[in-house]
Short mmCIF file of C-alpha atoms in Angstrom, two decimals:
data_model
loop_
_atom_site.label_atom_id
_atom_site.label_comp_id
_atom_site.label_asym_id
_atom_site.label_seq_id
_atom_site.Cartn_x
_atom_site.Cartn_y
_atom_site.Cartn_z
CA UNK A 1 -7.86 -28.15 -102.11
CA UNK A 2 -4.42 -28.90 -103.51
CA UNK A 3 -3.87 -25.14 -104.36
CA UNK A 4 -4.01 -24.79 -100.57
CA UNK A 5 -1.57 -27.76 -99.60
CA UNK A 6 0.69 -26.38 -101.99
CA UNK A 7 0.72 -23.05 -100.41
CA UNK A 8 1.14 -24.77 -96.80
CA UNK A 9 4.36 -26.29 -98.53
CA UNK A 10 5.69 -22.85 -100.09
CA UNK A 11 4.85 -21.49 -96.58
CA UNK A 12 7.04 -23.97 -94.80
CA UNK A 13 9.74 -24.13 -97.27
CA UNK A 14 9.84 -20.06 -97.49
CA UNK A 15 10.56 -20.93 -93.43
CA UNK A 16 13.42 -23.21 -94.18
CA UNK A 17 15.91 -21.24 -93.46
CA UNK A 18 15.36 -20.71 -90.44
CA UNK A 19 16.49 -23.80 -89.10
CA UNK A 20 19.78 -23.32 -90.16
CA UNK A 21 20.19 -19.71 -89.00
CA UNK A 22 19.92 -20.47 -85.67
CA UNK A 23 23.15 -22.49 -85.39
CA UNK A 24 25.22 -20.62 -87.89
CA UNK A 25 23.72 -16.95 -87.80
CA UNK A 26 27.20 -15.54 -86.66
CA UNK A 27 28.56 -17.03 -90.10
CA UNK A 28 27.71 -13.92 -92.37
CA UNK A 29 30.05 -15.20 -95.59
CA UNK A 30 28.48 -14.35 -98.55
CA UNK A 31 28.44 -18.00 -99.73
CA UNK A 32 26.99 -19.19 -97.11
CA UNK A 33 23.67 -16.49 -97.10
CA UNK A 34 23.69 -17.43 -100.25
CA UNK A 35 23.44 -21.28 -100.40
CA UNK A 36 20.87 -20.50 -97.02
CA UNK A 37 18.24 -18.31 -99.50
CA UNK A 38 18.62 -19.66 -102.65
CA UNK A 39 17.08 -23.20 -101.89
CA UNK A 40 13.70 -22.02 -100.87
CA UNK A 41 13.73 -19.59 -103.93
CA UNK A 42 14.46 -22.02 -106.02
CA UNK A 43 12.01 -24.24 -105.14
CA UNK A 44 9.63 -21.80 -104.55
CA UNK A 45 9.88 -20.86 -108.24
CA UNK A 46 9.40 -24.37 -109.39
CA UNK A 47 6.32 -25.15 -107.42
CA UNK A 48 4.64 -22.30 -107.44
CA UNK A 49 1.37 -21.65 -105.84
CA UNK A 50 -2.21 -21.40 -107.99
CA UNK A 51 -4.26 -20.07 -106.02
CA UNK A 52 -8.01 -18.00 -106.47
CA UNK A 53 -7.31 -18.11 -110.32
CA UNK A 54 -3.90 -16.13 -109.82
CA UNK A 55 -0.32 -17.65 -109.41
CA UNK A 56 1.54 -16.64 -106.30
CA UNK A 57 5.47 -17.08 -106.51
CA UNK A 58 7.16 -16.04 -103.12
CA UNK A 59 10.46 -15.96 -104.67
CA UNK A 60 10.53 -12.51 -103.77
CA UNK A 61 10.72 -13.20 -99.85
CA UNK A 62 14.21 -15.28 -99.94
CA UNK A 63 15.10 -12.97 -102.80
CA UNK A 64 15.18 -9.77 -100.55
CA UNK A 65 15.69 -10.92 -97.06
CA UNK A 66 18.70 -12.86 -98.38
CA UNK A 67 19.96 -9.98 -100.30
CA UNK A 68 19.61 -7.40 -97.30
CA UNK A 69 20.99 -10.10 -94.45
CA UNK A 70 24.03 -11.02 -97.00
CA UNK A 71 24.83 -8.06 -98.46
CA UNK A 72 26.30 -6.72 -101.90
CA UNK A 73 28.04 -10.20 -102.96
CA UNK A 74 24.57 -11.97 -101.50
CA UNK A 75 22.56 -10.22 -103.62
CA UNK A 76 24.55 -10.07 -107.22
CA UNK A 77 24.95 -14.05 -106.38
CA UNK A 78 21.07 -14.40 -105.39
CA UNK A 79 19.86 -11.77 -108.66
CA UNK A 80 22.16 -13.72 -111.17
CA UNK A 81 20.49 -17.46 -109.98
CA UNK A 82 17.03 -16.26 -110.16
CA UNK A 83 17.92 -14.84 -114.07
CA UNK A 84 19.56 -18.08 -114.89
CA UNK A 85 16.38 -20.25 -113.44
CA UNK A 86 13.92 -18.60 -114.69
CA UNK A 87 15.47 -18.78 -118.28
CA UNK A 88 15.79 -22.68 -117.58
CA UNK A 89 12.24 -22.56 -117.06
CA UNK A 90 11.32 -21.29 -120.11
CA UNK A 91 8.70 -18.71 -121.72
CA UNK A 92 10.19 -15.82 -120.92
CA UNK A 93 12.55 -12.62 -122.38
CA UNK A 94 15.57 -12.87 -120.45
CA UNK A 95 16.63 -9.25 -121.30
CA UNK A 96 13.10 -7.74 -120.35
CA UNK A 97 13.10 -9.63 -117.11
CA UNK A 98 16.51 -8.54 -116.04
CA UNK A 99 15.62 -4.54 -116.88
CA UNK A 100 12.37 -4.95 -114.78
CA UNK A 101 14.24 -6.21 -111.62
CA UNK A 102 17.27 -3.56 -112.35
CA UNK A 103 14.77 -0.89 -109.80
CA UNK A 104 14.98 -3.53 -107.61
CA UNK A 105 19.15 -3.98 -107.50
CA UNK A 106 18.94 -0.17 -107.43
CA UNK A 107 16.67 0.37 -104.47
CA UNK A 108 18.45 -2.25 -102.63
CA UNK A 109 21.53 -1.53 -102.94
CA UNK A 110 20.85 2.54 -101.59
CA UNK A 111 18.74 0.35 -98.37
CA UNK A 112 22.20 -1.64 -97.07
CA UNK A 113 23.45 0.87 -95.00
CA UNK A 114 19.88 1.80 -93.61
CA UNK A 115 19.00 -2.18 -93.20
CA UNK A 116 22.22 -2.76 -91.27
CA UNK A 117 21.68 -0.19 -88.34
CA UNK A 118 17.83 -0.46 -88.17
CA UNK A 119 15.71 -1.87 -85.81
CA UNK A 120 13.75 -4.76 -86.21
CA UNK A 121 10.47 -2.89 -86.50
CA UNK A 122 12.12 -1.00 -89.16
CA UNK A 123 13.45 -3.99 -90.68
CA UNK A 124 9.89 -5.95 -90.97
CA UNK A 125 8.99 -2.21 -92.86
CA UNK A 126 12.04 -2.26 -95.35
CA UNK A 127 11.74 -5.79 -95.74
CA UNK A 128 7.81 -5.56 -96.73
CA UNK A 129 8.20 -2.59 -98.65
CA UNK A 130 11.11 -3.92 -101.06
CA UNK A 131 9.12 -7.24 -101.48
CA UNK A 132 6.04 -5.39 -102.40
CA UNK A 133 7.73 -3.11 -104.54
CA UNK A 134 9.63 -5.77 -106.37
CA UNK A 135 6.85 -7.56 -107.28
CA UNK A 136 5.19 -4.38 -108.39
CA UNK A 137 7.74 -3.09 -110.61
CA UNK A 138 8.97 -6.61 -112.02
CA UNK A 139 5.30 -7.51 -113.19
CA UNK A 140 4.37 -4.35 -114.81
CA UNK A 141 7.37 -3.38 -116.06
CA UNK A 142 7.88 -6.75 -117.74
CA UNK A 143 4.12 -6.20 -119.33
CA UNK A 144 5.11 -2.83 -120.38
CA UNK A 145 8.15 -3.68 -122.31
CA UNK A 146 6.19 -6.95 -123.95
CA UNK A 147 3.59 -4.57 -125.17
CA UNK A 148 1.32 -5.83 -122.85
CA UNK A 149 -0.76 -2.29 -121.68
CA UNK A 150 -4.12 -3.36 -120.26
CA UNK A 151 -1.76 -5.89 -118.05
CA UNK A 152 -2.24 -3.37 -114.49
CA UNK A 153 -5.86 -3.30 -115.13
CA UNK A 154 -6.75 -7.03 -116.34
CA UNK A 155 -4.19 -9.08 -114.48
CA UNK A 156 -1.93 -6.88 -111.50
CA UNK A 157 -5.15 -5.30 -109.89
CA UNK A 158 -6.89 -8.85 -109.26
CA UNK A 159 -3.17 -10.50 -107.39
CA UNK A 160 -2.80 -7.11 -104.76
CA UNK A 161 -4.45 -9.81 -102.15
CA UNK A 162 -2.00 -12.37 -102.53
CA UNK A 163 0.93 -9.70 -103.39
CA UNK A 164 -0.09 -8.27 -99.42
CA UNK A 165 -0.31 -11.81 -98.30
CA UNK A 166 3.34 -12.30 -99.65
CA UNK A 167 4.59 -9.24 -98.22
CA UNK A 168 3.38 -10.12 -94.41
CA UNK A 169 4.82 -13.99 -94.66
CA UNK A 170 8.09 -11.76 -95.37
CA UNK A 171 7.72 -9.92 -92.58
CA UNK A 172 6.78 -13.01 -90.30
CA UNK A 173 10.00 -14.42 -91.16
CA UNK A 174 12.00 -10.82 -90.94
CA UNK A 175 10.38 -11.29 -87.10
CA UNK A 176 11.86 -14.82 -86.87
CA UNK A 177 15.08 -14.18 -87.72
CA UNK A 178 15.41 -10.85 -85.58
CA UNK A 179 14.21 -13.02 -82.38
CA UNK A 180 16.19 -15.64 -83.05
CA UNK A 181 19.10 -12.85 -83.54
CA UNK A 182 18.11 -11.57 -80.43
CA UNK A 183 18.34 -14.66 -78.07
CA UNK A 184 21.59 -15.28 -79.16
CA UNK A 185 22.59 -11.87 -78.42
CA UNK A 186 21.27 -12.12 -75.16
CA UNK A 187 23.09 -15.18 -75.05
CA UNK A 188 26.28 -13.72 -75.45
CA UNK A 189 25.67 -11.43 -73.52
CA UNK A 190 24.66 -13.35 -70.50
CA UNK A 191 28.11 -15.59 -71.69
CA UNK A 192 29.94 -12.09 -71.25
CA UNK A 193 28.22 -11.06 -68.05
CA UNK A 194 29.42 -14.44 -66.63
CA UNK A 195 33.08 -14.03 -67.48
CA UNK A 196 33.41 -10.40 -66.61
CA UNK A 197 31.39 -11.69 -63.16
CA UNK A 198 34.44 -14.00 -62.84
CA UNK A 199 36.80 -11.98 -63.69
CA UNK A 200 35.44 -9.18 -60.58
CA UNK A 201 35.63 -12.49 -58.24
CA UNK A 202 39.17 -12.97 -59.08
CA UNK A 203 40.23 -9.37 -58.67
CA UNK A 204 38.10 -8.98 -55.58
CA UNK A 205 39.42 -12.22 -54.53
CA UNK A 206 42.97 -11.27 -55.25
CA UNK A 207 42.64 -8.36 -53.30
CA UNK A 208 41.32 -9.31 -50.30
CA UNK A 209 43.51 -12.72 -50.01
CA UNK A 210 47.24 -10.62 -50.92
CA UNK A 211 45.93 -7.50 -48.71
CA UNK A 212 45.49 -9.81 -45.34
CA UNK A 213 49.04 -11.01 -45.12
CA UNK A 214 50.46 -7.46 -46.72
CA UNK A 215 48.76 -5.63 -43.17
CA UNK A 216 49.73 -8.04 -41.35
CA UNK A 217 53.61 -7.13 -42.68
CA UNK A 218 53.23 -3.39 -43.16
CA UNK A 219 51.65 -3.75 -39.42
CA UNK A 220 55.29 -5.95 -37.97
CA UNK A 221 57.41 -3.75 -39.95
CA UNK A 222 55.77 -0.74 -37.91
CA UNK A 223 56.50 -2.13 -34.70
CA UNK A 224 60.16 -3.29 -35.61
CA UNK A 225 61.24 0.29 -36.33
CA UNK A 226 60.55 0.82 -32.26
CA UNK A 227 63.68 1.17 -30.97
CA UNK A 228 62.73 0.04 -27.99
CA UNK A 229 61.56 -3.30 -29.02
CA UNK A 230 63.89 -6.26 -27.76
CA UNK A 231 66.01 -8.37 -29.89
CA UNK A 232 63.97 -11.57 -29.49
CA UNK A 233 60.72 -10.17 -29.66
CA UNK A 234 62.30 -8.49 -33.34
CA UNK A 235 63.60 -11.63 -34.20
CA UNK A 236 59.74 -13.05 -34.23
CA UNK A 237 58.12 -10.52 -36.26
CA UNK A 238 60.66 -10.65 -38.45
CA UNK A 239 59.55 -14.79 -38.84
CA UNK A 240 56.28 -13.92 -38.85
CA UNK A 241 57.07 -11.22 -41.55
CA UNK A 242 58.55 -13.66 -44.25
CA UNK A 243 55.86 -16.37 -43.13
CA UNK A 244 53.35 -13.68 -44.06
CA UNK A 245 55.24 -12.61 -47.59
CA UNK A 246 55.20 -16.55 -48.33
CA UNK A 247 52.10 -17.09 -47.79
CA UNK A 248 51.32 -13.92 -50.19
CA UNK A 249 53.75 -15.31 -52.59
CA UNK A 250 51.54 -18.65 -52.54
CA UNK A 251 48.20 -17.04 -53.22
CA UNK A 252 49.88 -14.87 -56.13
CA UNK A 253 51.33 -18.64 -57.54
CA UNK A 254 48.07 -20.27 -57.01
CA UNK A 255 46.22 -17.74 -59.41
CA UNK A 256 48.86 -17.33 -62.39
CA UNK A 257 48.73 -21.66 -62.11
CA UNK A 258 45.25 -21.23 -62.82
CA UNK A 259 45.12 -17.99 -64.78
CA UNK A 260 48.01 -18.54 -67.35
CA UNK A 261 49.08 -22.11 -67.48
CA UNK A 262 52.83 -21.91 -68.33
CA UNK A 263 54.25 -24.45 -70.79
CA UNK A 264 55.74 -26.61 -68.87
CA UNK A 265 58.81 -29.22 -69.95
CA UNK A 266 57.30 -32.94 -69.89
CA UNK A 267 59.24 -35.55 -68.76
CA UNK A 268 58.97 -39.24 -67.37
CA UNK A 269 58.39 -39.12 -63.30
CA UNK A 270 59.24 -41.87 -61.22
CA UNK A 271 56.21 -42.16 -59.11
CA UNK A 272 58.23 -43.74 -55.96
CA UNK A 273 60.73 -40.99 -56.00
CA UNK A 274 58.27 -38.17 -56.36
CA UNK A 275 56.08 -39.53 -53.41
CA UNK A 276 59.20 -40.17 -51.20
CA UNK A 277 60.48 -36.33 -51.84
CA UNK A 278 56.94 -34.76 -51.34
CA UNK A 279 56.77 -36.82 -47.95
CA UNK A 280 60.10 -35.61 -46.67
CA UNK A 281 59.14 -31.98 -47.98
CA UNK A 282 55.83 -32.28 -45.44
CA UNK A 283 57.78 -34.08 -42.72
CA UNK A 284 58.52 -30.75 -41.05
CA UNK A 285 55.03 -29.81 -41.03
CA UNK A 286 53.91 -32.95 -39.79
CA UNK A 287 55.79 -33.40 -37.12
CA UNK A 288 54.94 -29.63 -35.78
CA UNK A 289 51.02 -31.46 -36.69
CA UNK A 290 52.04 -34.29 -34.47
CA UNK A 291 51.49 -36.44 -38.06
CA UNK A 292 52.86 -39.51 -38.74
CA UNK A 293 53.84 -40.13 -42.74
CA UNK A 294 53.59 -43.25 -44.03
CA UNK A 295 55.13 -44.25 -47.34
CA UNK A 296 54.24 -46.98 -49.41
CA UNK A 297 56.54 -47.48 -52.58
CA UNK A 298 56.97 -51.08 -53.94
CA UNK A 299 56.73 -51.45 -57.14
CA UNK A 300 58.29 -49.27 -59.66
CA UNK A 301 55.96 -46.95 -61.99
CA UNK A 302 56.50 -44.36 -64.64
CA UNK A 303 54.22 -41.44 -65.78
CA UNK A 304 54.64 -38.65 -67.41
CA UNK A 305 54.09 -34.88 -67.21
CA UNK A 306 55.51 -31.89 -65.41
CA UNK A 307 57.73 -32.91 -62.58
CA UNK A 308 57.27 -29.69 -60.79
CA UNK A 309 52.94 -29.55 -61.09
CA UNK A 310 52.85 -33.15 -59.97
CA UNK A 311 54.84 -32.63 -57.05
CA UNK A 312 53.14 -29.23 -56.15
CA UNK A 313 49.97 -31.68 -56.24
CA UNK A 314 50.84 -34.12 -54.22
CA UNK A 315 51.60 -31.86 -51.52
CA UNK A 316 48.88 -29.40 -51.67
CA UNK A 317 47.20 -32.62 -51.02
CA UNK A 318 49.37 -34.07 -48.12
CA UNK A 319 49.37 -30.23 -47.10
CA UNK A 320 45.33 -30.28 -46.89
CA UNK A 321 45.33 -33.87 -45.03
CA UNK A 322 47.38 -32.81 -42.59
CA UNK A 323 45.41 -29.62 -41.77
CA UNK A 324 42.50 -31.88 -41.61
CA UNK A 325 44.20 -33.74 -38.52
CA UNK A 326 44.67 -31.30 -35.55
CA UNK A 327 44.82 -33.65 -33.24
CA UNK A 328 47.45 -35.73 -34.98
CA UNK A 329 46.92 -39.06 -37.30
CA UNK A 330 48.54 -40.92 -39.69
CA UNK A 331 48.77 -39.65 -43.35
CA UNK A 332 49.52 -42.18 -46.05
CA UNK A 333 51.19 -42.22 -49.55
CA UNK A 334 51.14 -45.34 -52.10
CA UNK A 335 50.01 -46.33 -55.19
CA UNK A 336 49.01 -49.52 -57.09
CA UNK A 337 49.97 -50.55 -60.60
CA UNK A 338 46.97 -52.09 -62.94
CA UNK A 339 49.48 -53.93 -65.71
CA UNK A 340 46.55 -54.74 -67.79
CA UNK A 341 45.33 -51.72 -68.13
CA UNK A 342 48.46 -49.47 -67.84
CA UNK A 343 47.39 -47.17 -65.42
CA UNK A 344 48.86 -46.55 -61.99
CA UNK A 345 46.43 -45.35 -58.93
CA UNK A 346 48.14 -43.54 -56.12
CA UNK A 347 46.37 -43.24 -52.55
CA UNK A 348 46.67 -40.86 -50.40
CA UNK A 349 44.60 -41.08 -47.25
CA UNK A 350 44.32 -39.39 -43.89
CA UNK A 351 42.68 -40.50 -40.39
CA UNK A 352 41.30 -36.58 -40.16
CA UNK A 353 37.76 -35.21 -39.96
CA UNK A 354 36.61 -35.96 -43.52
CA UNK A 355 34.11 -33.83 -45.36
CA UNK A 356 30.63 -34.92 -45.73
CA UNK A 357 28.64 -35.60 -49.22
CA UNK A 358 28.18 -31.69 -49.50
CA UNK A 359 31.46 -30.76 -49.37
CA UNK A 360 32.87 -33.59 -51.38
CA UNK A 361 30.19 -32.49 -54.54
CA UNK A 362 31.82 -28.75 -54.03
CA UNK A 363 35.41 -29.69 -53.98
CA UNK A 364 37.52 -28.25 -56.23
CA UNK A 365 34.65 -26.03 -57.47
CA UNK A 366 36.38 -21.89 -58.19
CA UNK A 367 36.56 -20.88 -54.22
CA UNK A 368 35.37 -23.21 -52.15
CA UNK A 369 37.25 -24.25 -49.09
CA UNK A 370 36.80 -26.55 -45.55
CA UNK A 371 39.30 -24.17 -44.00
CA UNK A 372 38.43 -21.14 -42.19
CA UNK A 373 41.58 -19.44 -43.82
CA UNK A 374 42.35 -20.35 -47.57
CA UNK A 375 41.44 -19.55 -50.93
CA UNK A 376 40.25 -22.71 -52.66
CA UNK A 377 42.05 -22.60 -55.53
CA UNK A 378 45.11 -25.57 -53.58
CA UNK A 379 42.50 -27.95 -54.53
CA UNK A 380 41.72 -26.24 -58.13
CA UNK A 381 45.09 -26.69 -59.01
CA UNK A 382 45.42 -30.28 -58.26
CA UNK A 383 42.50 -31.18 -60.42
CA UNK A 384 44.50 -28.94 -63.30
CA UNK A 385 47.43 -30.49 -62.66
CA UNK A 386 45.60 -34.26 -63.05
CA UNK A 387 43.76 -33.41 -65.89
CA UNK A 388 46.65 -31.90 -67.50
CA UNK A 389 48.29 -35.41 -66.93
CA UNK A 390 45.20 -37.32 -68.42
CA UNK A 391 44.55 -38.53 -65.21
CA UNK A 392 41.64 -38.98 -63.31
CA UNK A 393 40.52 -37.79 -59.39
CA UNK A 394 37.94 -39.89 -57.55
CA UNK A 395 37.78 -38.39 -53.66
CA UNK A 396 35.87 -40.51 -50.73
CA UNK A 397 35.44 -39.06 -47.37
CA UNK A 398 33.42 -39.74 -44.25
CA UNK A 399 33.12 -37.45 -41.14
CA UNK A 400 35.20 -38.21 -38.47
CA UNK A 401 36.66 -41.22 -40.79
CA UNK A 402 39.19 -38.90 -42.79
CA UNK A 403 39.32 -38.76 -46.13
CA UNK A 404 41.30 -40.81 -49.05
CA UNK A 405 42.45 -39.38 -52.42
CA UNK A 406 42.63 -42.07 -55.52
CA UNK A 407 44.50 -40.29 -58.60
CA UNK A 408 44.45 -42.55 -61.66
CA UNK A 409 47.22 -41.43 -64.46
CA UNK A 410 48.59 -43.81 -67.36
CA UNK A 411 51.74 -45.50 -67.16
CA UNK A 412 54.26 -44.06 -69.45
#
């Protein structure tokens, strides 16, 4: 009964390896494939298993699957452990053992290239062949040069059961290791499939936001070469023109702030100054909204980051708020200093539709917008622009109750 514990044990530390391979099978340093296969044949070789009067050592499996996973270095590293081992162990010539594994070196070192581009059908085959082999050539070799010559008959013969049961466990693990190689290639791949699926939403998205306002101008620049056309009505499309080249221009801006982040110069920002410049900056557009802006700047408060992202911020979200009154409404910027904790919470709030909880858990999320003509990526680049800032966004809304923005940054 203990002989078969002890070969449950060998099984599961022959498995070892395993466990580590998942997590780390992209690292393919020699030292490292090295470390990974030597335990279990080193422990393998000091516990080994007696079993139906015969002694089965599965150093072999860690031996070759290590060697043909690591490579060259792997293997010379792996070959010169087991020699030094097995002469700490005792009762054996050194110089006998290492000419009867020499075939072994030999046969693996012609399989590398093969090993590397084969399947993993072909690699449970190599793998079980060079493990059966090895044990083949080291036992009777090693008889043969101790003088040993009715060793095949009496002794090798009798072991072929366990030497076959040693070569499938090596190809169980071989199978292991190839789906565990697998799922992490299909990982990737999936990983890769995802970005290059983003990437084809940005282009397609690129193209069909720039193209809209580039018709519309190719379209205006048509009808002011009409010679005809009066001087006011040329004087419009020519407005409507640049509006539509802005608006082009602010797509394009949006993307590269999202795209490329540019390294930006960071500098203290007086928070009362920065709100009182991005309200007079939406007071035109207001006022055409019939808005009302109110600004509430007491106290004085310092952060710090990029003057021009914060600012862009602040009035992509007055910008939004307003658009979410059509009727009119009052849109308000303050903020609140927390001395204790030296963080400053600004609050900017509207009296406009609001969103409900589905829209609120989508905001900000790559393309989603509450307007009929935008892109999405305003509100993206706000919460960049915050997190960039070490800041933190919390947005409450209720329809028909408007909708209140609380950004949290650290005093400077």
């Amino acid at each position: 009964m203990p002989s078969h514990s002890d070969f449950i044990l060998n099984a599961f530390i022959i498995f070892l390896p395993l466990i580590f391979y998942r997590p780390f099978y992209k690292n393919k340093h020699p030292l490292f494939m090295y470390v990974l296969f030597l335990i279990p044949m080193i422990i393998t070789m000091t516990f080994p298993v007696r079993i139906f009067d015969s002694v089965l050592d599965l150093r072999a499996i860690p031996l070759v699957i290590g060697s043909l996973y690591g490579g060259v270095y792997t293997m010379l590293l792996l070959f010169a452990s087991l020699l030094g081992y097995r002469q700490i162990l005792g009762a054996i010539d050194l110089f006998h053992y290492s000419l009867s594994l020499l075939p072994t070196i030999i046969l693996l070192k012609f399989l590398f290239v093969m090993f590397e581009t084969a399947s993993a059908k072909k690699r449970m085959l190599l793998v079980s062949g060079v493990c059966f082999f090895l044990r083949v050539t080291v036992v009777n070799l090693y008889a043969l040069l101790e003088g040993k010559t009715s060793f095949f008959m009496d002794s090798f013969l009798p072991s072929l059961p366990l030497i076959v049961v040693q070569c499938i466990m090596a190809v169980m693990l071989v199978f292991m290791i190839e789906m565990i190689r697998t799922q992490n290639r299909m990982q990737e791949d999936i990983i890769q499939a995802e970005k290059m699926k983003v990437v084809s939403e940005i282009a397609a998205s690129v193209a069909h936001e720039v193209r809209n306002p580039l018709t519309s101008v190719r379209g205006f620049i048509q009808l002011m070469s009409d010679p005809v056309l009066s001087e006011r009505k040329r004087k419009e499309f020519s407005a409507i023109t640049l509006e539509e080249l802005d608006r082009a221009e602010a797509i394009i801006s949006d993307y590269l702030s999202l795209a490329k982040p540019q390294s930006e110069k960071l500098e203290p920002i007086l928070l009362g100054e920065s709100l009182t410049k991005a309200s007079q900056i939406l007071s035109s557009y207001a006022h055409l909204q019939n808005v009302e802006i109110i600004t509430d700047v007491k106290l004085p408060a310092t952060v710090y980051g990029s003057k021009s992202k914060f600012r862009q911020a602040i009035i992509n979200i007055g910008k939004n708020a307003i658009e979410a009154m059509p009727s009119g409404g009052i849109l308000t910027l303050a903020y609140t200093v927390n001395e204790p904790n030296r963080t400053v919470t600004i609050t900017i709030s509207d009296t406009g539709i609001g969103m409900n909880e589905d829209q609120l858990k989508r905001l900000g999320a790559p393309y989603y917008t509450t307007k009929d003509k935008g892109t999405g990526l305003g509100t993206m680049v706000i919460f960049s622009v915050i997190r960039g800032m070490h800041g933190k966004l919390d947005v409450r809304s209720k329809v028909g109750a408007g909708t209140t923005y609380f950004i949290t940054l650290p005093l400077n």
